Coordinates of C-alpha atoms in Angstrom, one line a residue:
X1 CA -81.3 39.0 -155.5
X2 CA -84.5 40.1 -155.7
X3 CA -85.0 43.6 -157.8
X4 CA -87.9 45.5 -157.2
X5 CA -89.5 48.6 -159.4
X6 CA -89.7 52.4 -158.2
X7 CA -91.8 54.9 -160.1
X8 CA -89.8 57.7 -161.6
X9 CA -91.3 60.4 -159.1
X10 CA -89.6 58.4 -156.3
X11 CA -86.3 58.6 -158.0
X12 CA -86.4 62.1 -157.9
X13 CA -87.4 62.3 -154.4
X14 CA -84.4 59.9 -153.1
X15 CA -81.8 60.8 -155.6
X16 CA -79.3 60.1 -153.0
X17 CA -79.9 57.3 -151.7
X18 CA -79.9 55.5 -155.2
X19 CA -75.8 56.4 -155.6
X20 CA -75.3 55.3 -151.9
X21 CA -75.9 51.7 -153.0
X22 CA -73.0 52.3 -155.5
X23 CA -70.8 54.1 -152.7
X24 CA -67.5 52.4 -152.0
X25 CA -66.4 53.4 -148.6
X26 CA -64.1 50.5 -148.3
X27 CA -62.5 50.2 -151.6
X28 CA -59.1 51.2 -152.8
X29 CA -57.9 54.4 -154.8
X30 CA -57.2 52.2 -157.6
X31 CA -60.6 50.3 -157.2
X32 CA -62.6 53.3 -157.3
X33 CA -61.4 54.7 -160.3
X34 CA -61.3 51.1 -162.1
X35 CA -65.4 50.8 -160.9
X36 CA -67.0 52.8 -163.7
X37 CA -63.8 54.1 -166.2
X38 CA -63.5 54.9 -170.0
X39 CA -60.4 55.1 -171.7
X40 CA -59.5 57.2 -174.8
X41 CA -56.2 57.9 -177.0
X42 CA -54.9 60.1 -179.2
X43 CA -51.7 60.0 -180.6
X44 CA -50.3 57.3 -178.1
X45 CA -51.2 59.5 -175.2
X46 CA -54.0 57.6 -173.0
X47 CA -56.4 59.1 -171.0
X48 CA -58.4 57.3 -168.4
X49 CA -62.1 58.9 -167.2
X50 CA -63.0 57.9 -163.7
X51 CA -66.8 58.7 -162.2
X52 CA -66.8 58.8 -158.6
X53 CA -69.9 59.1 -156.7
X54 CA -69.0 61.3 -153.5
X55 CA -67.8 64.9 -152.6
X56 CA -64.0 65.5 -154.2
X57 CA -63.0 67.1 -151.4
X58 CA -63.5 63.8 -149.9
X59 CA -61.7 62.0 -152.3
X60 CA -58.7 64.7 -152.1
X61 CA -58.8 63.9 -148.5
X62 CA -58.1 60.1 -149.0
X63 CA -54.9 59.2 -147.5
X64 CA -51.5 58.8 -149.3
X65 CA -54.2 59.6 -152.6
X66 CA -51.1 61.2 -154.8
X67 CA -49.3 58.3 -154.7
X68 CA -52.0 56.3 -155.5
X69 CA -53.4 58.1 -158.5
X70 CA -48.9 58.1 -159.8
X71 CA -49.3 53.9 -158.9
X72 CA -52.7 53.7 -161.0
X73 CA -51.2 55.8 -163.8
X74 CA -48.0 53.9 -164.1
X75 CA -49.6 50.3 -164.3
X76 CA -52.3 50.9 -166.2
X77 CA -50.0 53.3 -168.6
X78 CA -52.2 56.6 -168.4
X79 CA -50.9 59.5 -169.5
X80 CA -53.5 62.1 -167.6
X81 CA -56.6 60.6 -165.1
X82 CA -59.6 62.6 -165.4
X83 CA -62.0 62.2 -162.2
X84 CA -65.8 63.3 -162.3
X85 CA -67.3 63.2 -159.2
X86 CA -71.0 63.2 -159.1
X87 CA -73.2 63.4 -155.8
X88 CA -76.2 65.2 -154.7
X89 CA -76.5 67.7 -152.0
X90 CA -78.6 67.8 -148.9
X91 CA -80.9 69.7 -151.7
X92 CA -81.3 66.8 -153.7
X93 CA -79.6 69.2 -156.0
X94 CA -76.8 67.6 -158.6
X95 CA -73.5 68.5 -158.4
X96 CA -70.3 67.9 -160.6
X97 CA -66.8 68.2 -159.6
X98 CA -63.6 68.0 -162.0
X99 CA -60.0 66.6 -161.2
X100 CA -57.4 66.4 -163.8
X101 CA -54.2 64.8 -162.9
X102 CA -51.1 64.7 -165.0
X103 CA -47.3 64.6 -165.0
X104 CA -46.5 66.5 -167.8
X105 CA -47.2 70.0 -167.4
X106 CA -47.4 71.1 -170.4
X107 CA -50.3 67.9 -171.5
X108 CA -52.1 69.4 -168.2
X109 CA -52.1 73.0 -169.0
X110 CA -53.6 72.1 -172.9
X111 CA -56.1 69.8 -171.2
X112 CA -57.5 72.4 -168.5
X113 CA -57.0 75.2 -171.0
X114 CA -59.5 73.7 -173.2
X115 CA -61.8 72.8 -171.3
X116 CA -62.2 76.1 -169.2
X117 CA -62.6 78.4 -173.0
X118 CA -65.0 75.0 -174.2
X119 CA -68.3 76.7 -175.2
X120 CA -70.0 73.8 -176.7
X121 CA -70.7 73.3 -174.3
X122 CA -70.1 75.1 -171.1
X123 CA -68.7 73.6 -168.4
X124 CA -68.7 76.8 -166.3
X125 CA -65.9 75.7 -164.6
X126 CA -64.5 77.1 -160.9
X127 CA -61.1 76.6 -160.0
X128 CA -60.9 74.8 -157.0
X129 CA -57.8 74.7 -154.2
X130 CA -55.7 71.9 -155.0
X131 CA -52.6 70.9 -152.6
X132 CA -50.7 69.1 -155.1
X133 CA -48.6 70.7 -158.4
X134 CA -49.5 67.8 -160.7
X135 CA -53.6 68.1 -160.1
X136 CA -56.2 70.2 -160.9
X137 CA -59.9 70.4 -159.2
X138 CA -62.8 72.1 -160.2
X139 CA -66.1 72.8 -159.7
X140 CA -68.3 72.1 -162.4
X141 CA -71.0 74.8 -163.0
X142 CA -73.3 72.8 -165.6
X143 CA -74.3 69.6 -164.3
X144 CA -75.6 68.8 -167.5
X145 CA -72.4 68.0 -169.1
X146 CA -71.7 64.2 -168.4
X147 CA -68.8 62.1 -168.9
X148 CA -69.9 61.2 -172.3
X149 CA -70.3 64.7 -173.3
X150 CA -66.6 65.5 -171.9
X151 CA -64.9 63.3 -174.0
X152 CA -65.0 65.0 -177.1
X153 CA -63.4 67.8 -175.4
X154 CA -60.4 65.5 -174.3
X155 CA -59.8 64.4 -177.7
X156 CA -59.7 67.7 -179.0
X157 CA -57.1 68.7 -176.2
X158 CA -55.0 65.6 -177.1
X159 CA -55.4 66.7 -180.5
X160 CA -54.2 69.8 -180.5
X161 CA -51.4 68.7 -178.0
X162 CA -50.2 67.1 -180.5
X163 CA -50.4 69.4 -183.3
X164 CA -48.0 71.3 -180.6
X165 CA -45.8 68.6 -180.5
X166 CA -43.1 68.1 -183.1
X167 CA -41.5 65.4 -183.7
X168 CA -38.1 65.8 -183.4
X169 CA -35.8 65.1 -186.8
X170 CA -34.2 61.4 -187.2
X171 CA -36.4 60.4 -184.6
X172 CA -36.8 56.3 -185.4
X173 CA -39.9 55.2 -187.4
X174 CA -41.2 52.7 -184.9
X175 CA -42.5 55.7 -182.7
X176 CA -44.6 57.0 -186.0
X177 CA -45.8 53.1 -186.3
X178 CA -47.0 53.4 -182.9
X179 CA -48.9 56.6 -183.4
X180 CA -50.4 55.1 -186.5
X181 CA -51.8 51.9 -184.3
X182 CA -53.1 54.3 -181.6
X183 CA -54.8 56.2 -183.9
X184 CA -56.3 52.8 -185.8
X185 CA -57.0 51.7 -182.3
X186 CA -58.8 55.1 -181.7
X187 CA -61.2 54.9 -185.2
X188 CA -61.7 51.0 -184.1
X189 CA -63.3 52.5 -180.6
X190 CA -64.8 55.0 -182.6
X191 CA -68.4 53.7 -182.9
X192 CA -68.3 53.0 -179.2
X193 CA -67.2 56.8 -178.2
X194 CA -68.3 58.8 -180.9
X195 CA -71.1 60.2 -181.1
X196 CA -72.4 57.7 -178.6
X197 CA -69.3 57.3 -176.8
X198 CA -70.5 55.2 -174.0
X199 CA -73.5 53.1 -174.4
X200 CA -73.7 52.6 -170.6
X201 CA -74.7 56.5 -170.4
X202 CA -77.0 56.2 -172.8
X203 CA -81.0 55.8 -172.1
X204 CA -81.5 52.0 -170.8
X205 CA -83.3 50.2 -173.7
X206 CA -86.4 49.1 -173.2
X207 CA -87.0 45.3 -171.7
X208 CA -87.8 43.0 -174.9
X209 CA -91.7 41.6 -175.2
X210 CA -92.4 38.9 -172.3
X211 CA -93.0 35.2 -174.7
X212 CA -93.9 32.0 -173.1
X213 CA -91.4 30.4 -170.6
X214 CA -91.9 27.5 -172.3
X215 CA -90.3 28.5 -176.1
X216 CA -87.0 28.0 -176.5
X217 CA -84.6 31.2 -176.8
X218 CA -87.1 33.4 -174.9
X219 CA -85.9 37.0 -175.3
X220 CA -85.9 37.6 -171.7
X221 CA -83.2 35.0 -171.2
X222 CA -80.6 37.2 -172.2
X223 CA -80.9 39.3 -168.7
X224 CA -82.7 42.5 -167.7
X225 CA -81.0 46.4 -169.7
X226 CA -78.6 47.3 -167.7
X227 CA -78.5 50.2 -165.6
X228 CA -75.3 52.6 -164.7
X229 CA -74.8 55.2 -161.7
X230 CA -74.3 57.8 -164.6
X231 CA -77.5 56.6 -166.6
X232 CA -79.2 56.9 -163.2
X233 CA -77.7 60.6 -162.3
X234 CA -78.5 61.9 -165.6
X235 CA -82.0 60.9 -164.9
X236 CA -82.2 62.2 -161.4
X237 CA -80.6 65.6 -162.2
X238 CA -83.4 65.8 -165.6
X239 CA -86.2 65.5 -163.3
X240 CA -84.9 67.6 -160.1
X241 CA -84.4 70.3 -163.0
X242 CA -87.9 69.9 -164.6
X243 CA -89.7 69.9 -160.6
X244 CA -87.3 73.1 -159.9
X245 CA -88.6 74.6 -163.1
X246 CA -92.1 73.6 -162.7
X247 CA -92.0 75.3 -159.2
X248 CA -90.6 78.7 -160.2
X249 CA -93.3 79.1 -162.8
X250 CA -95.9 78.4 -160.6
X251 CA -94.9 80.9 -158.2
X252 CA -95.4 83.6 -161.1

């Protein structure tokens, strides 16, 4: 494959068609939430963080989706899935969409309450019609708050969840044991989601110093920085902003 360069000002310009070569028209529910997913856990409750690059009403709209998300859920032993959609609109304007499904209503209700009141930061957050009991959509006001920024905000749901949560007396010790792991398993992941929680949303690094092809080890053996959708967004939506901003002052 051959991989050519494109100056930053053409990024901004084609925002769109950058995320369509990461579309997935013809993949599976389960697929496209596996494609680009973190995982967290608090407490033996897992959550699972999809990014999905297309409308959610779209993705509401896939056929026998409920079932699908209870399927993914159940085999890959998630508590609550969290979908962030990301697209751009005919504007080349970002825009960020919120599902949140979940079983237990009580989980759900802690998990949306907290983020709607979150004010650092803001996700300006708009209800959005949802047919289904068990999942809630909205729209996502600040584009600015990414996946990586959310989840702190999902552990501080789980975490007072749990504070909620009693449990009950005589219940048997292996359950605390379990806890205990999750929570060891948690502080293991820690350097990997807090603070930089997902070092594929980070900034690419910058390619290492061409040497000879001829000396052994060569740095650029070890592959080109890799690139995400998100990484790629965030990008996008920080120049669209700056252009948009640029062009209202000038007007003054």
């Amino acid at each position: 494959m051959k991989l050519t360069s494109m100056p930053c000002t053409r990024l901004a310009n084609s925002p769109l068609s950058l995320l369509t070569i990461m579309s997935y028209p013809r993949l599976t529910t389960e697929q496209m939430l596996r494609k680009d997913q973190k995982t967290i856990c608090r407490q033996g409750i897992k959550v699972a963080i999809s990014a999905i690059y297309m409308d959610l009403e779209a993705f509401l709209q896939r056929s026998g989706l409920i079932a699908d998300l209870h399927a993914f859920c159940q085999v890959h032993n998630c508590d609550v899935l969290v979908a962030m959609t990301i697209f751009f609109n005919t504007h080349n304007e970002p825009v960020r969409q919120l599902a949140i499904f979940c079983p237990h209503a009580a989980l759900r209700m802690m998990i949306c309450g907290v983020l709607e009141c979150s004010h650092s930061p803001s996700l300006k957050l708009t209800p959005a019609p949802s047919t289904h009991p068990n999942l809630q959509a909205y729209l996502q006001g600040n584009t600015q708050v990414s996946r990586k920024k959310l989840l702190p905000l999902l552990q501080e749901a789980l975490s007072a969840y749990s504070d909620s949560v009693k449990i009950p007396s005589g219940q048997p010790e292996t359950e605390g044991v379990c806890r205990e792991q999750a929570d060891k398993d948690l502080d293991r992941a820690g350097s990997s989601l807090v603070p930089g929680l997902s070092q594929d949303e980070e900034e690419p690094p910058l390619p290492p110093t061409p040497m000879n092809s001829l000396v052994d080890e060569c740095p650029l053996d070890q592959g080109l920085p890799k690139l995400s959708a998100e990484a790629i967004f965030e990008k996008c939506s920080q120049i669209s902003l700056s252009q948009s901003t640029a062009a209202s002052l000038s007007q003054k």
